[in-house]
Coordinates of C-alpha atoms and ligand atoms in Angstrom, one line a residue:
M1 CA 0.0 0.0 0.0
R2 CA 1.1 3.6 -0.7
W3 CA 1.2 6.3 2.0
D4 CA -2.2 7.9 1.5
T5 CA -3.9 4.5 1.7
R6 CA -1.8 3.3 4.6
L7 CA -2.6 6.4 6.7
I8 CA -6.3 5.6 6.4
H9 CA -6.3 1.8 6.5
E10 CA -3.2 0.3 8.0
G11 CA -3.9 -1.2 11.4
Q12 CA -7.4 0.4 11.3
E13 CA -10.1 -2.3 10.8
P14 CA -13.7 -1.3 11.6
D15 CA -14.7 -2.1 15.2
P16 CA -15.6 -5.8 15.2
L17 CA -18.5 -5.3 17.6
T18 CA -20.5 -2.5 15.9
G19 CA -18.7 -1.9 12.5
S20 CA -17.9 1.6 13.6
V21 CA -15.3 2.8 11.1
N22 CA -13.6 4.9 13.8
P23 CA -12.3 3.4 17.0
P24 CA -14.7 3.9 19.9
V25 CA -13.5 6.4 22.6
Y26 CA -13.3 4.3 25.7
L27 CA -13.8 6.8 28.5
T28 CA -13.2 4.4 31.3
S29 CA -10.5 4.2 34.0
T30 CA -11.1 0.5 34.9
Y31 CA -12.5 -2.8 33.5
A32 CA -14.6 -5.4 35.2
Q33 CA -12.9 -8.7 35.9
S34 CA -14.8 -12.0 35.9
S35 CA -12.6 -13.4 38.7
P36 CA -9.5 -11.9 40.5
G37 CA -6.8 -11.4 37.9
T38 CA -9.0 -12.5 34.9
A39 CA -9.9 -9.6 32.6
K40 CA -10.7 -9.2 28.9
G41 CA -7.3 -7.7 28.0
F42 CA -7.5 -4.4 29.9
V43 CA -7.4 -3.9 33.7
Y44 CA -6.7 -0.2 34.3
S45 CA -6.4 2.7 31.8
R46 CA -3.0 3.8 32.8
T47 CA -1.7 0.4 31.9
G48 CA -3.9 0.1 28.7
N49 CA -6.9 1.6 27.0
P50 CA -8.4 0.3 23.8
T51 CA -8.5 3.8 22.1
R52 CA -4.9 4.3 23.1
A53 CA -4.0 0.8 21.8
A54 CA -5.6 1.7 18.5
L55 CA -3.4 4.8 18.2
E56 CA -0.3 2.8 19.3
R57 CA -0.9 0.1 16.7
V58 CA -1.1 2.7 13.9
L59 CA 2.0 4.7 15.0
G60 CA 4.0 1.5 15.2
K61 CA 3.1 0.5 11.7
L62 CA 3.6 4.0 10.2
E63 CA 7.2 4.2 11.5
G64 CA 7.9 0.6 10.6
G65 CA 8.5 -0.5 14.2
A66 CA 7.6 -3.5 16.3
G67 CA 5.2 -1.2 18.2
A68 CA 4.6 2.2 19.8
L69 CA 3.6 3.7 23.1
A70 CA 1.5 6.9 23.4
F71 CA 2.2 9.5 26.0
A72 CA 0.5 12.6 27.4
S73 CA 3.0 14.9 25.6
G74 CA 6.2 14.7 23.6
L75 CA 8.1 15.6 26.7
S76 CA 6.4 12.9 28.7
A77 CA 7.6 10.4 26.0
A78 CA 11.1 11.9 26.3
S79 CA 11.1 11.6 30.1
A80 CA 10.1 7.9 29.9
L81 CA 12.9 7.4 27.4
F82 CA 15.5 9.1 29.6
M83 CA 14.2 7.3 32.7
A84 CA 15.9 4.1 31.4
Y85 CA 19.3 5.8 31.8
P86 CA 20.5 5.7 35.4
S87 CA 23.1 7.7 37.2
G88 CA 26.5 7.2 35.5
S89 CA 25.0 6.8 32.0
R90 CA 26.3 9.0 29.2
I91 CA 23.8 10.6 26.7
V92 CA 25.1 12.4 23.6
A93 CA 22.5 14.7 22.0
G94 CA 22.3 17.4 19.4
D95 CA 22.9 21.0 20.6
D96 CA 20.0 22.5 18.7
L97 CA 17.3 20.5 20.5
Y98 CA 13.7 21.3 21.3
A99 CA 14.2 23.5 24.3
G100 CA 12.0 21.3 26.6
T101 CA 14.1 18.3 25.7
R102 CA 17.2 20.3 26.7
R103 CA 15.6 21.1 30.0
L104 CA 14.8 17.5 30.6
L105 CA 18.4 16.6 29.9
D106 CA 19.4 19.2 32.5
V107 CA 17.3 17.3 35.0
A108 CA 19.0 14.0 33.9
R109 CA 22.3 15.8 34.7
T110 CA 21.1 16.5 38.3
H111 CA 20.5 12.8 38.6
G112 CA 24.1 12.0 37.7
V113 CA 23.7 11.3 33.9
R114 CA 26.5 12.8 31.8
V115 CA 25.0 14.7 28.9
D116 CA 27.1 16.0 26.0
L117 CA 25.4 18.4 23.6
I118 CA 27.2 18.5 20.2
D119 CA 26.4 19.7 16.7
T120 CA 25.4 16.4 15.2
S121 CA 25.0 17.9 11.7
E122 CA 28.8 17.7 11.6
L123 CA 29.6 14.0 11.6
A124 CA 33.1 14.7 12.9
N125 CA 31.6 15.9 16.2
V126 CA 29.7 12.6 16.6
R127 CA 32.9 10.6 15.8
R128 CA 34.8 12.7 18.4
A129 CA 32.1 12.0 21.0
F130 CA 32.5 8.2 20.4
S131 CA 36.3 8.3 20.4
E132 CA 36.3 9.0 24.2
P133 CA 36.9 5.9 26.4
R134 CA 33.6 6.5 28.3
K135 CA 30.9 4.5 26.4
V136 CA 27.9 6.5 25.0
D137 CA 24.7 4.8 26.2
L138 CA 22.3 6.8 24.1
L139 CA 22.7 9.0 21.0
Y140 CA 19.7 11.3 20.8
L141 CA 19.2 13.1 17.5
E142 CA 16.7 15.6 16.2
T143 CA 16.6 16.2 12.4
P144 CA 15.7 18.6 11.0
T145 CA 16.3 20.7 14.2
N146 CA 14.3 23.3 15.9
P147 CA 14.6 26.2 15.1
L148 CA 17.8 26.2 12.9
L149 CA 16.7 23.3 10.6
K150 CA 20.1 21.6 10.7
V151 CA 20.1 18.1 9.2
T152 CA 22.0 15.1 10.7
D153 CA 23.0 12.2 8.4
L154 CA 21.0 9.5 10.2
K155 CA 22.5 6.5 8.3
S156 CA 26.1 7.6 9.1
A157 CA 25.4 8.5 12.7
V158 CA 23.6 5.2 13.3
A159 CA 26.6 3.3 11.8
L160 CA 29.0 5.0 14.2
A161 CA 26.6 4.2 17.1
R162 CA 26.2 0.6 16.0
A163 CA 30.0 0.2 16.0
H164 CA 30.0 1.2 19.7
R165 CA 26.9 -0.7 20.6
T166 CA 25.1 2.5 21.4
R167 CA 21.3 3.0 21.2
V168 CA 20.0 5.7 18.8
A169 CA 16.8 7.6 19.4
V170 CA 15.5 10.1 16.8
D171 CA 13.0 12.9 17.4
N172 CA 11.0 12.7 14.1
T173 CA 8.5 15.4 15.0
F174 CA 9.5 17.9 12.3
A175 CA 9.5 15.4 9.4
S176 CA 6.7 13.0 10.4
P177 CA 6.8 9.4 9.2
V178 CA 5.5 10.6 5.8
L179 CA 8.8 12.3 5.1
Q180 CA 11.4 10.3 7.2
R181 CA 11.5 6.8 8.8
P182 CA 14.5 6.7 11.1
L183 CA 13.9 3.1 12.1
G184 CA 14.4 2.1 8.5
L185 CA 17.8 3.9 8.6
G186 CA 18.8 1.8 11.6
A187 CA 17.7 3.9 14.6
D188 CA 16.3 2.0 17.6
I189 CA 13.6 4.4 18.9
V190 CA 11.6 7.2 17.3
L191 CA 10.1 10.0 19.4
H192 CA 7.1 12.1 18.4
S193 CA 5.3 15.1 19.7
T194 CA 1.9 14.1 18.2
T195 CA 0.9 17.6 19.2
K196 CA 2.4 18.7 15.9
Y197 CA 2.0 17.2 12.4
L198 CA 0.4 13.9 13.5
G199 CA -2.4 15.6 15.3
G200 CA -2.2 18.5 12.8
H201 CA -5.0 20.8 14.1
S202 CA -3.5 22.4 17.2
D203 CA -6.2 20.9 19.4
L204 CA -4.3 18.5 21.6
I205 CA -1.0 17.7 23.4
G206 CA 0.5 14.2 22.9
G207 CA 3.6 12.2 22.4
A208 CA 4.8 8.8 21.4
L209 CA 7.8 6.4 21.3
V210 CA 8.1 3.9 18.5
F211 CA 10.5 0.9 18.9
R212 CA 12.5 -1.2 16.4
T213 CA 12.3 -4.4 18.5
R214 CA 9.6 -6.1 20.5
A215 CA 12.0 -6.4 23.4
M216 CA 12.5 -2.7 23.7
L217 CA 8.7 -2.1 23.3
E218 CA 8.0 -4.4 26.2
K219 CA 10.7 -2.9 28.3
Y220 CA 9.3 0.6 27.8
R221 CA 5.8 -0.5 28.3
W222 CA 6.9 -1.1 31.9
Y223 CA 8.3 2.5 32.0
Q224 CA 5.1 3.9 30.5
N225 CA 3.0 2.2 33.2
T226 CA 5.5 3.2 35.9
Q227 CA 5.9 6.8 34.8
G228 CA 2.2 7.2 34.1
G229 CA 2.2 10.1 31.6
I230 CA -0.4 8.6 29.4
P231 CA -2.8 10.4 27.0
G232 CA -6.6 10.4 27.5
P233 CA -8.7 8.4 25.0
L234 CA -10.2 11.5 23.4
D235 CA -6.8 12.9 22.6
C236 CA -5.8 9.5 21.2
F237 CA -8.9 9.6 19.0
L238 CA -8.0 13.1 17.7
V239 CA -4.4 12.0 16.8
L240 CA -5.9 9.0 14.9
R241 CA -8.2 11.4 13.1
G242 CA -5.4 13.7 12.2
I243 CA -3.3 10.8 10.8
H244 CA -6.0 10.2 8.2
T245 CA -5.1 13.4 6.4
L246 CA -1.4 13.5 7.3
G247 CA -0.3 12.7 3.7
L248 CA -2.5 15.5 2.2
R249 CA -1.5 18.0 4.8
V250 CA 2.2 17.3 4.6
R251 CA 2.2 17.7 0.8
A252 CA 0.5 21.0 1.2
H253 CA 2.8 22.1 4.1
C254 CA 5.9 21.2 1.9
A255 CA 4.6 23.0 -1.2
N256 CA 3.7 26.1 0.8
A257 CA 7.0 26.1 2.7
R258 CA 8.9 25.9 -0.6
R259 CA 7.1 29.0 -1.8
V260 CA 7.7 30.9 1.5
A261 CA 11.4 29.9 1.6
A262 CA 11.9 31.0 -2.0
F263 CA 10.2 34.3 -1.3
L264 CA 12.2 35.0 1.9
D265 CA 15.5 33.8 0.3
R266 CA 15.2 36.5 -2.4
H267 CA 14.0 39.3 -0.1
P268 CA 16.6 42.1 0.6
K269 CA 15.5 42.4 4.2
V270 CA 16.3 38.7 4.9
A271 CA 19.9 38.0 5.9
R272 CA 19.6 34.2 5.6
T273 CA 16.8 31.7 5.0
L274 CA 17.0 28.3 6.7
Y275 CA 15.2 25.6 4.8
P276 CA 16.7 22.2 3.9
G277 CA 14.9 22.4 0.5
L278 CA 17.1 25.3 -0.6
P279 CA 20.1 24.0 -2.6
E280 CA 22.6 26.2 -0.6
H281 CA 21.4 24.8 2.7
P282 CA 24.3 22.9 4.3
G283 CA 22.1 19.9 4.9
H284 CA 20.4 19.9 1.5
S285 CA 22.0 16.8 0.0
V286 CA 21.6 14.7 3.2
A287 CA 18.0 15.8 3.5
R288 CA 17.4 14.9 -0.2
R289 CA 18.7 11.4 0.5
Q290 CA 17.0 10.7 3.8
M291 CA 13.7 12.6 3.5
D292 CA 10.9 12.4 0.9
D293 CA 10.4 16.2 1.0
Y294 CA 11.7 19.0 3.1
G295 CA 8.9 19.7 5.5
G296 CA 6.8 22.7 6.5
M297 CA 9.2 24.6 8.8
V298 CA 11.1 27.6 7.6
S299 CA 13.3 29.9 9.7
A300 CA 14.8 33.2 8.6
E301 CA 17.1 35.8 10.1
F302 CA 15.9 39.4 9.3
R303 CA 18.2 42.4 8.9
G304 CA 17.8 44.8 11.7
G305 CA 17.7 42.2 14.5
L306 CA 15.1 42.2 17.3
P307 CA 13.3 45.5 16.4
A308 CA 12.9 44.3 12.8
A309 CA 11.6 40.9 13.9
R310 CA 9.1 42.6 16.4
R311 CA 7.8 44.8 13.6
I312 CA 7.3 41.9 11.2
V313 CA 5.4 39.8 13.7
R314 CA 3.2 42.8 14.6
R315 CA 2.3 43.3 11.0
L316 CA 1.6 39.7 10.0
K317 CA -2.1 39.0 9.6
I318 CA -2.3 35.4 8.6
F319 CA 0.7 34.0 10.5
T320 CA -0.4 34.0 14.2
L321 CA 2.3 34.7 16.7
A322 CA 2.3 31.5 18.8
E323 CA 4.5 28.7 20.0
S324 CA 4.0 25.2 18.5
L325 CA 3.9 24.0 14.9
G326 CA 2.5 21.5 12.5
G327 CA -1.1 22.6 12.5
V328 CA -3.1 23.5 9.5
E329 CA -2.8 27.2 10.4
S330 CA 0.4 29.2 9.8
L331 CA 2.3 30.3 12.9
V332 CA 5.3 32.5 13.5
N333 CA 7.5 32.1 16.5
H334 CA 10.4 34.3 17.9
P335 CA 12.6 31.5 19.3
A336 CA 14.9 33.8 21.4
L337 CA 12.0 35.4 23.3
M338 CA 9.5 32.5 23.1
T339 CA 10.3 28.7 22.6
H340 CA 14.1 29.0 23.3
R341 CA 14.0 31.6 26.0
S342 CA 15.2 29.0 28.6
V343 CA 18.4 28.4 26.5
P344 CA 21.3 30.5 28.0
I345 CA 21.7 33.6 25.9
E346 CA 25.4 33.0 25.2
V347 CA 24.6 29.5 23.9
R348 CA 21.7 30.9 21.8
E349 CA 23.7 33.6 20.3
A350 CA 26.6 31.3 19.5
Q351 CA 24.3 28.9 17.7
G352 CA 22.5 31.6 15.7
I353 CA 19.3 31.9 17.7
T354 CA 19.4 35.7 17.5
G355 CA 17.0 38.5 18.0
G356 CA 16.4 38.7 14.3
L357 CA 15.5 35.0 13.9
L358 CA 11.9 34.0 13.2
R359 CA 10.6 30.5 12.8
F360 CA 7.6 29.9 10.5
S361 CA 5.3 26.9 10.7
V362 CA 3.9 27.2 7.3
G363 CA 0.3 26.0 7.2
V364 CA -2.0 24.7 4.5
E365 CA -3.7 28.0 3.5
D366 CA -3.4 29.3 0.0
A367 CA 0.4 29.9 -0.7
D368 CA -0.4 33.2 -2.5
D369 CA -2.0 34.5 0.7
L370 CA 0.9 33.5 2.8
V371 CA 3.5 35.1 0.5
E372 CA 1.3 38.3 0.2
D373 CA 1.1 38.4 4.0
L374 CA 4.9 38.2 4.3
R375 CA 5.4 40.8 1.5
Q376 CA 3.2 43.4 3.3
A377 CA 4.7 42.7 6.7
L378 CA 8.2 43.2 5.2
A379 CA 7.3 46.3 3.2
Ligands
LIG1 C1 6.9 20.1 20.6 C2 8.1 19.3 20.4 C3 8.5 18.4 21.5 C4 7.7 18.4 22.8 O1 6.5 17.9 22.6 P1 5.2 18.4 23.6 O2 4.1 17.6 23.0 O3 5.1 19.8 23.5 O4 5.6 17.9 25.0 C5 9.6 17.7 21.3 N1 10.3 17.7 20.1 C6 10.0 18.6 19.1 C7 10.8 18.6 17.9 C8 8.9 19.4 19.2 O5 8.6 20.2 18.3

């Protein structure tokens, strides 16, 4: 089956009891048992819920994994992932991470985990991290990154990790499984904030982990039940509904982002446009190899720094100034003052998260309207 068919049918049989084409939303915390310890497959909804199980089945198949676990948020998924690394472990992660993931790794540090943040888009840095005698227990990658849209060569990074018997986890939120399948490139675990493209309508918070092997899935099922950060059944239903149109939406996001990136790239008030689809983007050739398209996220640095960026977001009419991304509506974010405010300023500035940087989540509106909106805001 091809993508648009898989998104609607794979792992999604009509309900055997009623024929309902959508999974029933099981709003229950517990399940009757016929005798102590004998239940019909579910005992308590933190441990398992049929609507959540329906979502987990679909996510596992879309990423090509042995199975998936759904969480209350992307960060809840990340915290369950990092829980498995005790004091004394070493985690190597990208330095342009989602800011909340970076905060979570700061917490891991207070628990005695060594965390090294490096620019993984340069493979030499990854190689250097592995050349130290101290084993790397987890390589945690985000590609493309947020907000600088750096691209890491997953195949090569996985090969390095494999040679050192290191697990690899990839945050696939920006690409979605429609554009990139890290498990197919050898990664062990995929993380999603389903809040973003999978949900797609800015109406829920959710997360997921997808596993290459059944053994890892079962190990983390224990962590999911122990940590307890599970999503409610209605949110699971909404993610499943979003997934049905993921292919259509991602195509529109990519086409619109291409138009927006091309417009910004030519504009005299733009110092640099960051979009992996632009041929001059340093990660373009890797992105072309490992992704099916370049996604819906575009960042740009505007001449005139913070005052210029402030003026642009004030003047934009269609792009709403808001955190988050991946919904049908276009959003603009000022990373330095919003999503990445918690990153120390010297780290931010050194990386290029400057006062003049704006990140656009390009929605699925008419591309002409989006470009016109940007044109008038920049005039
Ligand atoms: C939003 C996001 C997260 C965190 O997910 P929440 O659902 O907000 O907890 C993690 N990684 C990336 C790339 C994100 O965009």
